[in-house]
Short mmCIF file of C-alpha atoms and ligand atoms in Angstrom, two decimals:
data_model
loop_
_atom_site.label_atom_id
_atom_site.label_comp_id
_atom_site.label_asym_id
_atom_site.label_seq_id
_atom_site.Cartn_x
_atom_site.Cartn_y
_atom_site.Cartn_z
CA MET A 9 -0.01 -0.16 -0.21
CA ASN A 10 1.23 3.53 -0.97
CA LYS A 11 -0.27 5.07 2.40
CA LYS A 12 1.45 5.60 5.66
CA THR A 13 0.16 3.23 8.33
CA ILE A 14 0.25 3.46 12.05
CA LYS A 15 3.67 1.76 12.19
CA ASP A 16 4.96 4.87 10.06
CA VAL A 17 4.27 7.46 12.79
CA ASP A 18 4.74 8.04 16.39
CA VAL A 19 1.80 7.45 18.59
CA SER A 20 3.53 6.99 22.02
CA GLY A 21 1.50 8.89 24.55
CA LYS A 22 -0.01 10.89 21.72
CA ARG A 23 -3.91 11.36 21.40
CA VAL A 24 -5.22 9.15 18.59
CA LEU A 25 -8.36 9.57 16.79
CA VAL A 26 -9.28 6.06 15.17
CA ARG A 27 -12.37 5.86 12.86
CA VAL A 28 -13.57 2.16 13.38
CA ASP A 29 -16.44 0.45 11.68
CA PHE A 30 -18.79 -0.71 14.42
CA ASN A 31 -21.79 -0.80 12.45
CA VAL A 32 -22.52 -4.08 13.74
CA PRO A 33 -25.91 -6.10 13.25
CA GLN A 34 -28.24 -6.15 16.37
CA ASP A 35 -31.59 -7.98 17.28
CA GLU A 36 -34.79 -6.12 18.31
CA THR A 37 -33.37 -5.85 21.71
CA GLY A 38 -30.25 -4.17 20.85
CA ALA A 39 -28.01 -7.06 21.29
CA ILE A 40 -25.28 -7.53 18.97
CA THR A 41 -25.80 -10.77 16.81
CA ASP A 42 -22.50 -10.69 15.13
CA ASP A 43 -19.33 -8.75 16.41
CA ARG A 44 -16.66 -9.64 13.96
CA ARG A 45 -16.44 -6.16 13.11
CA ILE A 46 -15.21 -5.06 16.77
CA GLU A 47 -12.92 -8.09 16.51
CA ALA A 48 -11.23 -7.02 13.44
CA ALA A 49 -10.63 -3.62 15.00
CA LEU A 50 -8.64 -5.04 17.90
CA PRO A 51 -5.09 -5.12 16.64
CA THR A 52 -4.95 -1.66 15.81
CA ILE A 53 -6.82 -0.53 19.40
CA GLN A 54 -4.44 -3.01 21.23
CA TYR A 55 -1.31 -1.66 19.38
CA LEU A 56 -2.11 1.79 20.21
CA LEU A 57 -2.83 1.09 24.06
CA GLU A 58 0.41 -0.81 24.36
CA ARG A 59 2.06 2.48 23.40
CA ASN A 60 0.15 4.42 26.07
CA ALA A 61 -1.73 6.31 23.62
CA ALA A 62 -5.10 8.27 24.53
CA VAL A 63 -7.45 6.49 22.16
CA ILE A 64 -10.69 8.19 20.90
CA LEU A 65 -12.78 6.10 18.69
CA MET A 66 -15.61 6.92 16.46
CA SER A 67 -18.08 4.93 14.27
CA HIS A 68 -21.40 5.33 12.62
CA LEU A 69 -24.19 2.55 13.18
CA GLY A 70 -27.20 2.20 11.14
CA ARG A 71 -28.87 5.46 9.55
CA PRO A 72 -30.30 7.72 12.19
CA LYS A 73 -30.18 10.37 9.66
CA GLY A 74 -28.57 13.27 11.38
CA LYS A 75 -30.75 12.83 14.55
CA ILE A 76 -30.06 11.50 17.97
CA ALA A 77 -31.59 8.38 18.29
CA PRO A 78 -30.99 5.82 21.53
CA LYS A 79 -31.59 2.98 19.33
CA TYR A 80 -28.64 3.82 17.11
CA SER A 81 -26.38 4.49 20.35
CA LEU A 82 -22.77 2.58 20.24
CA ALA A 83 -23.27 1.77 23.98
CA PRO A 84 -23.68 -1.86 23.06
CA ALA A 85 -20.57 -1.75 20.90
CA ALA A 86 -18.66 -0.01 23.43
CA GLN A 87 -19.66 -2.22 26.09
CA ARG A 88 -18.64 -5.41 24.00
CA LEU A 89 -15.16 -3.58 23.12
CA GLY A 90 -14.72 -3.16 26.79
CA GLU A 91 -15.24 -6.66 27.42
CA LYS A 92 -12.94 -7.95 24.77
CA ILE A 93 -9.95 -5.54 25.69
CA GLY A 94 -10.73 -6.00 29.58
CA ARG A 95 -10.79 -2.21 30.37
CA GLU A 96 -13.68 0.19 30.42
CA VAL A 97 -14.67 2.00 27.26
CA ALA A 98 -16.23 5.40 28.25
CA LEU A 99 -18.80 6.34 25.63
CA ALA A 100 -19.46 10.04 25.27
CA SER A 101 -22.97 11.46 25.61
CA ALA A 102 -24.96 12.75 22.80
CA THR A 103 -26.68 16.33 23.70
CA GLU A 104 -28.53 18.61 21.06
CA ASP A 105 -25.34 20.91 21.18
CA ASP A 106 -22.83 18.35 20.92
CA PRO A 107 -24.61 15.17 19.22
CA LEU A 108 -21.15 13.18 19.30
CA GLY A 109 -19.97 14.46 22.63
CA THR A 110 -16.61 15.69 21.35
CA SER A 111 -16.01 18.17 24.37
CA GLU A 112 -16.80 15.40 26.89
CA ALA A 113 -14.50 12.84 25.05
CA ALA A 114 -11.76 15.65 24.76
CA ASN A 115 -11.91 15.90 28.56
CA ALA A 116 -11.97 12.35 29.20
CA ALA A 117 -9.22 10.97 27.02
CA ALA A 118 -6.03 9.90 28.94
CA PRO A 119 -3.04 7.92 28.00
CA GLY A 120 -3.79 4.31 27.97
CA GLN A 121 -7.47 4.66 28.00
CA VAL A 122 -10.14 4.29 25.50
CA VAL A 123 -13.01 6.70 25.02
CA MET A 124 -15.79 6.41 21.92
CA LEU A 125 -17.72 9.35 20.54
CA GLU A 126 -21.27 8.72 19.78
CA ASN A 127 -22.69 7.57 16.75
CA THR A 128 -21.04 9.89 13.88
CA ARG A 129 -24.51 9.80 12.16
CA PHE A 130 -26.09 11.68 14.82
CA ILE A 131 -25.45 14.81 13.12
CA ASP A 132 -25.95 15.95 9.62
CA GLY A 133 -22.33 17.16 8.78
CA GLU A 134 -21.23 13.40 8.95
CA GLU A 135 -22.84 12.50 5.60
CA THR A 136 -22.40 15.88 4.28
CA ASN A 137 -18.84 16.07 4.81
CA ASP A 138 -19.23 19.32 6.66
CA ALA A 139 -16.03 21.33 7.08
CA ASP A 140 -16.96 22.42 10.64
CA LEU A 141 -17.44 18.92 11.98
CA SER A 142 -14.18 17.70 10.08
CA ALA A 143 -12.45 20.36 11.93
CA ARG A 144 -14.01 19.68 15.25
CA LEU A 145 -12.98 15.95 14.94
CA ALA A 146 -9.29 16.75 14.04
CA ALA A 147 -8.87 18.92 16.89
CA LEU A 148 -9.31 15.95 19.17
CA ALA A 149 -5.86 14.38 18.49
CA ASP A 150 -2.49 14.42 17.23
CA VAL A 151 -3.09 11.45 14.96
CA TYR A 152 -6.01 10.31 12.90
CA VAL A 153 -6.20 6.51 12.03
CA ASN A 154 -8.71 5.28 9.61
CA ASP A 155 -9.42 1.65 10.19
CA ALA A 156 -12.90 1.64 8.96
CA PHE A 157 -12.38 -0.18 5.86
CA GLY A 158 -16.20 -0.69 5.63
CA ALA A 159 -16.89 2.99 5.47
CA ALA A 160 -13.84 3.98 3.38
CA HIS A 161 -15.98 4.14 0.13
CA ARG A 162 -17.94 7.12 1.54
CA ALA A 163 -16.45 10.62 1.73
CA HIS A 164 -17.92 11.49 4.88
CA ALA A 165 -16.42 13.81 7.74
CA SER A 166 -15.37 10.84 9.83
CA THR A 167 -13.52 9.28 6.91
CA GLU A 168 -12.28 11.72 4.56
CA GLY A 169 -13.14 15.42 5.80
CA VAL A 170 -11.15 14.83 8.95
CA ALA A 171 -8.03 13.23 7.27
CA VAL A 172 -7.63 16.19 5.00
CA VAL A 173 -8.08 18.56 7.82
CA MET A 174 -5.26 16.55 9.93
CA ARG A 175 -3.19 16.77 6.75
CA ASN A 176 -3.74 20.84 6.40
CA MET A 177 -2.83 21.16 10.12
CA GLN A 178 0.61 19.18 9.58
CA LYS A 179 -0.88 16.43 11.70
CA SER A 180 -0.68 12.69 10.52
CA ALA A 181 -3.51 10.73 9.02
CA VAL A 182 -2.68 7.22 8.45
CA ALA A 183 -4.17 3.48 7.99
CA GLY A 184 -4.78 1.15 10.85
CA PHE A 185 -3.95 -2.52 10.63
CA LEU A 186 -7.53 -3.60 9.42
CA LEU A 187 -7.54 -1.04 6.65
CA GLN A 188 -4.07 -2.09 5.52
CA LYS A 189 -4.82 -5.66 5.53
CA GLU A 190 -7.97 -5.14 3.55
CA ILE A 191 -6.07 -3.05 0.70
CA ASP A 192 -2.99 -5.41 0.76
CA PHE A 193 -5.27 -8.54 0.15
CA LEU A 194 -7.64 -6.88 -2.62
CA GLY A 195 -4.95 -4.76 -4.13
CA ARG A 196 -2.54 -7.38 -4.54
CA ALA A 197 -5.16 -9.49 -6.27
CA LEU A 198 -5.94 -6.76 -8.62
CA THR A 199 -2.53 -5.57 -9.33
CA SER A 200 -0.40 -8.58 -9.22
CA PRO A 201 -2.22 -11.72 -8.72
CA GLU A 202 -0.38 -15.06 -8.89
CA ARG A 203 -2.04 -16.88 -11.83
CA PRO A 204 -4.44 -18.85 -12.89
CA PHE A 205 -6.53 -16.07 -11.54
CA VAL A 206 -10.07 -17.14 -11.03
CA ALA A 207 -12.97 -14.70 -10.14
CA ILE A 208 -16.50 -15.86 -9.21
CA LEU A 209 -19.51 -13.67 -9.30
CA GLY A 210 -23.15 -14.44 -8.19
CA GLY A 211 -25.61 -12.75 -6.34
CA ALA A 212 -29.00 -11.59 -7.32
CA LYS A 213 -28.62 -8.75 -9.84
CA VAL A 214 -26.39 -8.63 -12.94
CA LYS A 215 -26.86 -4.61 -12.71
CA ASP A 216 -25.00 -4.42 -9.29
CA LYS A 217 -22.08 -6.44 -10.64
CA ILE A 218 -21.63 -4.76 -14.14
CA PRO A 219 -18.96 -2.44 -12.83
CA VAL A 220 -17.21 -5.24 -11.20
CA ILE A 221 -17.34 -7.59 -14.65
CA ASP A 222 -16.01 -4.65 -16.50
CA ASN A 223 -13.07 -4.29 -14.24
CA LEU A 224 -12.14 -7.81 -13.61
CA LEU A 225 -12.65 -9.66 -17.01
CA PRO A 226 -9.96 -8.46 -18.77
CA GLN A 227 -7.76 -9.38 -15.86
CA VAL A 228 -8.54 -12.78 -14.87
CA ASP A 229 -7.96 -16.09 -16.57
CA LYS A 230 -11.42 -17.24 -15.75
CA LEU A 231 -14.66 -15.79 -14.91
CA LEU A 232 -17.40 -18.02 -13.54
CA ILE A 233 -20.78 -16.79 -12.86
CA GLY A 234 -23.66 -18.18 -10.95
CA GLY A 235 -26.35 -17.18 -8.64
CA GLY A 236 -29.54 -15.37 -9.95
CA MET A 237 -27.28 -13.12 -12.28
CA ALA A 238 -26.48 -16.10 -14.61
CA TYR A 239 -30.35 -16.44 -15.97
CA THR A 240 -29.96 -13.14 -17.67
CA PHE A 241 -27.10 -14.20 -19.33
CA TYR A 242 -28.98 -17.34 -20.42
CA LYS A 243 -31.63 -15.05 -21.78
CA ALA A 244 -29.25 -12.90 -23.59
CA ASN A 245 -28.24 -16.20 -25.27
CA GLY A 246 -31.63 -17.04 -26.24
CA LEU A 247 -32.68 -19.64 -23.87
CA GLU A 248 -35.81 -19.82 -22.03
CA ILE A 249 -35.49 -19.32 -18.16
CA GLY A 250 -38.87 -19.76 -16.58
CA GLN A 251 -39.62 -17.74 -13.79
CA SER A 252 -36.06 -17.22 -12.87
CA LEU A 253 -34.59 -13.63 -11.78
CA LEU A 254 -34.40 -11.62 -15.35
CA ASP A 255 -32.65 -8.10 -15.43
CA GLU A 256 -33.91 -7.19 -18.83
CA GLY A 257 -32.10 -3.89 -18.83
CA SER A 258 -28.72 -5.84 -18.57
CA MET A 259 -29.16 -8.26 -21.55
CA GLU A 260 -27.20 -6.36 -23.91
CA PHE A 261 -24.18 -5.96 -21.51
CA CYS A 262 -24.56 -9.63 -20.87
CA ARG A 263 -24.21 -10.17 -24.61
CA ALA A 264 -21.30 -8.02 -25.13
CA ALA A 265 -19.51 -9.49 -22.20
CA LEU A 266 -20.21 -13.03 -23.33
CA THR A 267 -18.37 -11.92 -26.63
CA GLN A 268 -15.50 -10.03 -24.84
CA GLY A 269 -15.04 -13.00 -22.36
CA HIS A 270 -15.09 -15.56 -24.90
CA GLY A 271 -13.32 -18.63 -23.56
CA LYS A 272 -12.79 -16.72 -19.94
CA ILE A 273 -16.69 -16.66 -18.93
CA GLU A 274 -18.12 -20.03 -17.70
CA LEU A 275 -22.00 -20.10 -16.82
CA PRO A 276 -23.38 -23.08 -15.13
CA ASN A 277 -24.80 -25.90 -17.36
CA ASP A 278 -27.27 -27.28 -14.68
CA CYS A 279 -29.18 -25.88 -12.22
CA VAL A 280 -31.66 -26.73 -9.07
CA VAL A 281 -35.15 -25.11 -9.94
CA ALA A 282 -38.20 -24.89 -7.54
CA ASP A 283 -41.75 -24.10 -8.34
CA ASP A 284 -42.02 -21.13 -5.73
CA PHE A 285 -39.35 -18.97 -4.00
CA ASN A 286 -39.67 -21.04 -0.98
CA ASN A 287 -37.43 -23.82 0.70
CA ASP A 288 -40.00 -26.43 0.77
CA ALA A 289 -41.38 -25.75 -2.58
CA PRO A 290 -41.14 -28.78 -5.03
CA ARG A 291 -37.53 -28.92 -6.80
CA GLN A 292 -35.55 -30.61 -9.54
CA THR A 293 -32.22 -30.52 -11.09
CA VAL A 294 -32.44 -29.71 -14.58
CA LYS A 295 -30.04 -28.72 -17.52
CA VAL A 296 -29.92 -24.95 -18.14
CA ALA A 297 -31.65 -25.49 -21.55
CA GLU A 298 -34.32 -27.26 -19.66
CA ILE A 299 -36.01 -24.89 -17.29
CA PRO A 300 -39.79 -25.79 -16.96
CA ALA A 301 -41.93 -22.60 -17.64
CA ASP A 302 -43.37 -22.36 -14.00
CA TYR A 303 -40.00 -22.97 -12.36
CA GLN A 304 -37.44 -20.58 -11.33
CA GLY A 305 -33.51 -21.23 -10.83
CA MET A 306 -32.47 -21.46 -7.26
CA ASP A 307 -28.92 -22.96 -7.28
CA ILE A 308 -26.26 -24.13 -9.25
CA GLY A 309 -26.31 -27.80 -10.14
CA PRO A 310 -24.05 -30.77 -9.33
CA GLU A 311 -22.38 -30.92 -12.63
CA THR A 312 -21.63 -27.10 -12.39
CA VAL A 313 -20.14 -27.48 -9.04
CA GLN A 314 -17.87 -30.09 -10.49
CA ARG A 315 -16.79 -27.92 -13.25
CA PHE A 316 -16.42 -24.92 -11.25
CA SER A 317 -14.34 -26.75 -8.30
CA ASP A 318 -12.16 -28.00 -10.85
CA VAL A 319 -11.21 -24.51 -12.00
CA ILE A 320 -10.87 -23.11 -8.55
CA VAL A 321 -8.62 -25.85 -6.80
CA GLY A 322 -6.36 -25.32 -9.77
CA ALA A 323 -6.24 -21.49 -9.23
CA LYS A 324 -3.65 -19.43 -7.49
CA THR A 325 -5.87 -16.33 -6.90
CA VAL A 326 -9.35 -16.57 -6.18
CA ILE A 327 -12.02 -13.75 -5.74
CA TRP A 328 -15.38 -14.60 -4.87
CA ASN A 329 -18.43 -12.24 -4.50
CA GLY A 330 -21.84 -13.12 -4.62
CA PRO A 331 -23.53 -16.55 -3.48
CA MET A 332 -24.00 -19.18 -6.03
CA GLY A 333 -27.86 -19.71 -5.05
CA VAL A 334 -30.37 -18.56 -2.30
CA PHE A 335 -28.08 -20.03 0.55
CA GLU A 336 -30.50 -18.46 2.86
CA MET A 337 -32.79 -21.38 2.24
CA SER A 338 -31.21 -24.70 3.38
CA ASN A 339 -32.57 -26.73 0.49
CA PHE A 340 -30.56 -24.18 -2.10
CA ALA A 341 -27.48 -23.80 -0.23
CA ALA A 342 -25.60 -26.92 -1.70
CA GLY A 343 -23.88 -24.91 -4.74
CA THR A 344 -22.64 -22.15 -2.32
CA ARG A 345 -21.31 -24.63 0.17
CA ALA A 346 -19.54 -26.53 -2.28
CA ILE A 347 -17.78 -23.42 -3.92
CA ALA A 348 -16.88 -22.25 -0.29
CA GLU A 349 -15.30 -25.88 0.00
CA ALA A 350 -13.49 -25.45 -3.32
CA LEU A 351 -12.01 -22.14 -2.34
CA ALA A 352 -10.98 -23.67 1.10
CA ARG A 353 -9.08 -26.78 -0.70
CA ALA A 354 -7.42 -24.12 -3.06
CA THR A 355 -6.40 -22.01 0.11
CA GLU A 356 -4.73 -25.34 1.30
CA ASN A 357 -3.04 -25.83 -1.92
CA GLY A 358 -1.45 -22.35 -1.46
CA ALA A 359 -3.74 -20.27 -3.19
CA THR A 360 -4.91 -16.80 -2.09
CA THR A 361 -8.39 -16.65 -1.81
CA ILE A 362 -10.72 -13.61 -1.14
CA VAL A 363 -14.33 -13.26 -0.26
CA GLY A 364 -16.01 -9.91 -0.76
CA GLY A 365 -19.54 -8.75 -0.60
CA GLY A 366 -21.81 -8.58 2.78
CA ASP A 367 -23.81 -11.62 1.77
CA SER A 368 -20.97 -13.63 0.61
CA ALA A 369 -19.03 -13.07 3.75
CA ALA A 370 -22.22 -14.12 5.70
CA ALA A 371 -22.60 -17.14 3.66
CA VAL A 372 -19.08 -18.43 4.25
CA GLU A 373 -19.37 -17.55 7.95
CA GLN A 374 -22.66 -19.28 8.09
CA LEU A 375 -21.47 -22.27 6.22
CA GLY A 376 -18.55 -22.71 8.64
CA PHE A 377 -15.60 -21.98 6.07
CA ALA A 378 -14.54 -18.76 7.46
CA ASP A 379 -11.02 -19.95 8.89
CA ARG A 380 -10.14 -21.63 5.57
CA MET A 381 -10.30 -18.45 3.56
CA SER A 382 -7.16 -16.33 3.22
CA HIS A 383 -9.26 -13.10 3.45
CA ILE A 384 -12.92 -12.30 4.09
CA SER A 385 -13.39 -8.57 3.47
CA THR A 386 -15.12 -6.64 6.26
CA GLY A 387 -16.33 -4.26 3.87
CA GLY A 388 -19.51 -4.93 1.76
CA GLY A 389 -20.09 -1.77 -0.44
CA ALA A 390 -16.44 -1.00 -0.01
CA SER A 391 -14.82 -4.23 -1.36
CA LEU A 392 -17.32 -3.98 -4.17
CA GLU A 393 -16.21 -0.56 -5.29
CA PHE A 394 -12.58 -1.60 -4.71
CA LEU A 395 -13.13 -4.72 -7.13
CA GLU A 396 -14.79 -2.09 -9.56
CA GLY A 397 -11.41 -0.30 -9.71
CA LYS A 398 -12.78 3.01 -7.95
CA GLU A 399 -10.52 4.73 -5.56
CA LEU A 400 -11.87 4.91 -1.82
CA PRO A 401 -12.08 8.33 -0.54
CA GLY A 402 -11.36 7.21 2.95
CA VAL A 403 -8.01 5.73 1.46
CA VAL A 404 -7.14 8.50 -0.76
CA ALA A 405 -7.11 11.21 1.94
CA LEU A 406 -4.50 9.40 4.00
CA ASP A 407 -0.82 10.38 3.94
CA ASP A 408 1.33 8.90 1.03
CA LYS A 409 4.09 6.96 2.13
P1 LIG B 19 -23.15 -9.68 -1.99
O1 LIG B 19 -23.82 -9.14 -0.66
O2 LIG B 19 -22.10 -10.80 -1.48
O3 LIG B 19 -22.63 -8.64 -2.55
P2 LIG B 19 -25.49 -9.84 -3.44
O4 LIG B 19 -26.19 -8.89 -2.50
O5 LIG B 19 -25.18 -9.64 -4.89
O6 LIG B 19 -24.11 -10.65 -2.65
O7 LIG B 19 -26.23 -11.31 -3.70
C1 LIG B 19 -26.77 -11.95 -2.64
C2 LIG B 19 -28.13 -12.16 -2.75
O8 LIG B 19 -28.40 -13.24 -3.96
C3 LIG B 19 -28.65 -13.35 -1.75
O9 LIG B 19 -29.67 -12.70 -0.74
C4 LIG B 19 -29.13 -14.68 -2.50
O10 LIG B 19 -30.39 -15.30 -1.95
C5 LIG B 19 -29.43 -14.28 -3.75
N1 LIG B 19 -29.59 -15.04 -4.79
C6 LIG B 19 -28.62 -15.84 -5.44
N2 LIG B 19 -28.75 -16.89 -6.38
C7 LIG B 19 -30.01 -16.56 -6.43
C8 LIG B 19 -31.16 -16.97 -7.28
N3 LIG B 19 -30.82 -17.93 -8.28
N4 LIG B 19 -32.46 -16.41 -7.31
C9 LIG B 19 -32.54 -15.45 -6.52
N5 LIG B 19 -31.80 -14.70 -5.55
C10 LIG B 19 -30.59 -15.40 -5.63
MG1 LIG B 20 -25.71 -7.90 -0.60
#
């Protein structure tokens, strides 16, 4: 990475403002249901505490849309972090005059301790990237660290604005360990992949993945396409797809991609179809040219699993975004599970395997393969934008090496 990291600056005893991504899922009672994002920020936080820095954390959570809302308080996240690091994490209180509690945090910050601002989205200026808010944040610290990969594709006050102000004030704005790891894995795959380099794309809509296909197609050796988006490619080829997902507006794109990607793009040759979008609906496995008119494609079939797995296991770099089927329903999760298994085997063979995208990461976790991938990105939208070849504003704003 061509950006400075936390290791390139002196943080000992300094006041360090860290943007983390604690946008964790919660149930109706507010209990955190998945704390991987908190876990992923620990290396940076521990590193700073070991150097006796005064750590001031900030994050967004959900979409409170510029209003203070107890439901979106970072209290549960602060508490969970406290449990993990074995010390108190003081949460600043949100007031009408100071929705993030910046003054309280400024007073409370002390070497070797952690304080946390309230939800950055309790104030409009966050998403509008307001200059005053950015300046107020920058005034809190000597060093700014961005470790929120999941928010790095947004030019917000806590990700981009504050970094720019820090630099203007001759203070440091650097990457944390998680951000660095994400950029290193994704960046290396895109700029200097060990070959064969294979990408697997799936998920529901072609439209969402057009920029990713455009960016990856020229670079990969193989592009395997599964999931709901495969059916639009068939339709574009003149096949009948029954009730399967169709993204009509993307058919022209699919035709062009199939021509440009001749010999590279591989589509499923069989699929599991159901007569309703429902786990218990009657289902059958058919060749893609034989989808019954009243059925819809729900998963890739066993022959496709075999073909795709052979390609994946022989690869040296694999990027996967988008489930192969409706994995949330157990009867249509087999294709996604088998592809996860193939990636796991590729990892064991020495390949670099990377999973990006919110649902894909959830699928790999849920199916029990998380430990067997080289890297699972913590950023849903951010990882997709990175794969699209876009620059992430939260990264661009950091100090160059
Ligand atoms: P990610 O979040 O990893 O980028 P997407 O959001 O693009 O992934 O796609 C995930 C969704 O695609 C899942 O909810 C899954 O159920 C859906 N999906 C996959 N295959 C199909 C299919 N054949 N029909 C309908 N939906 C599908
Ligand atoms: Mg998704």
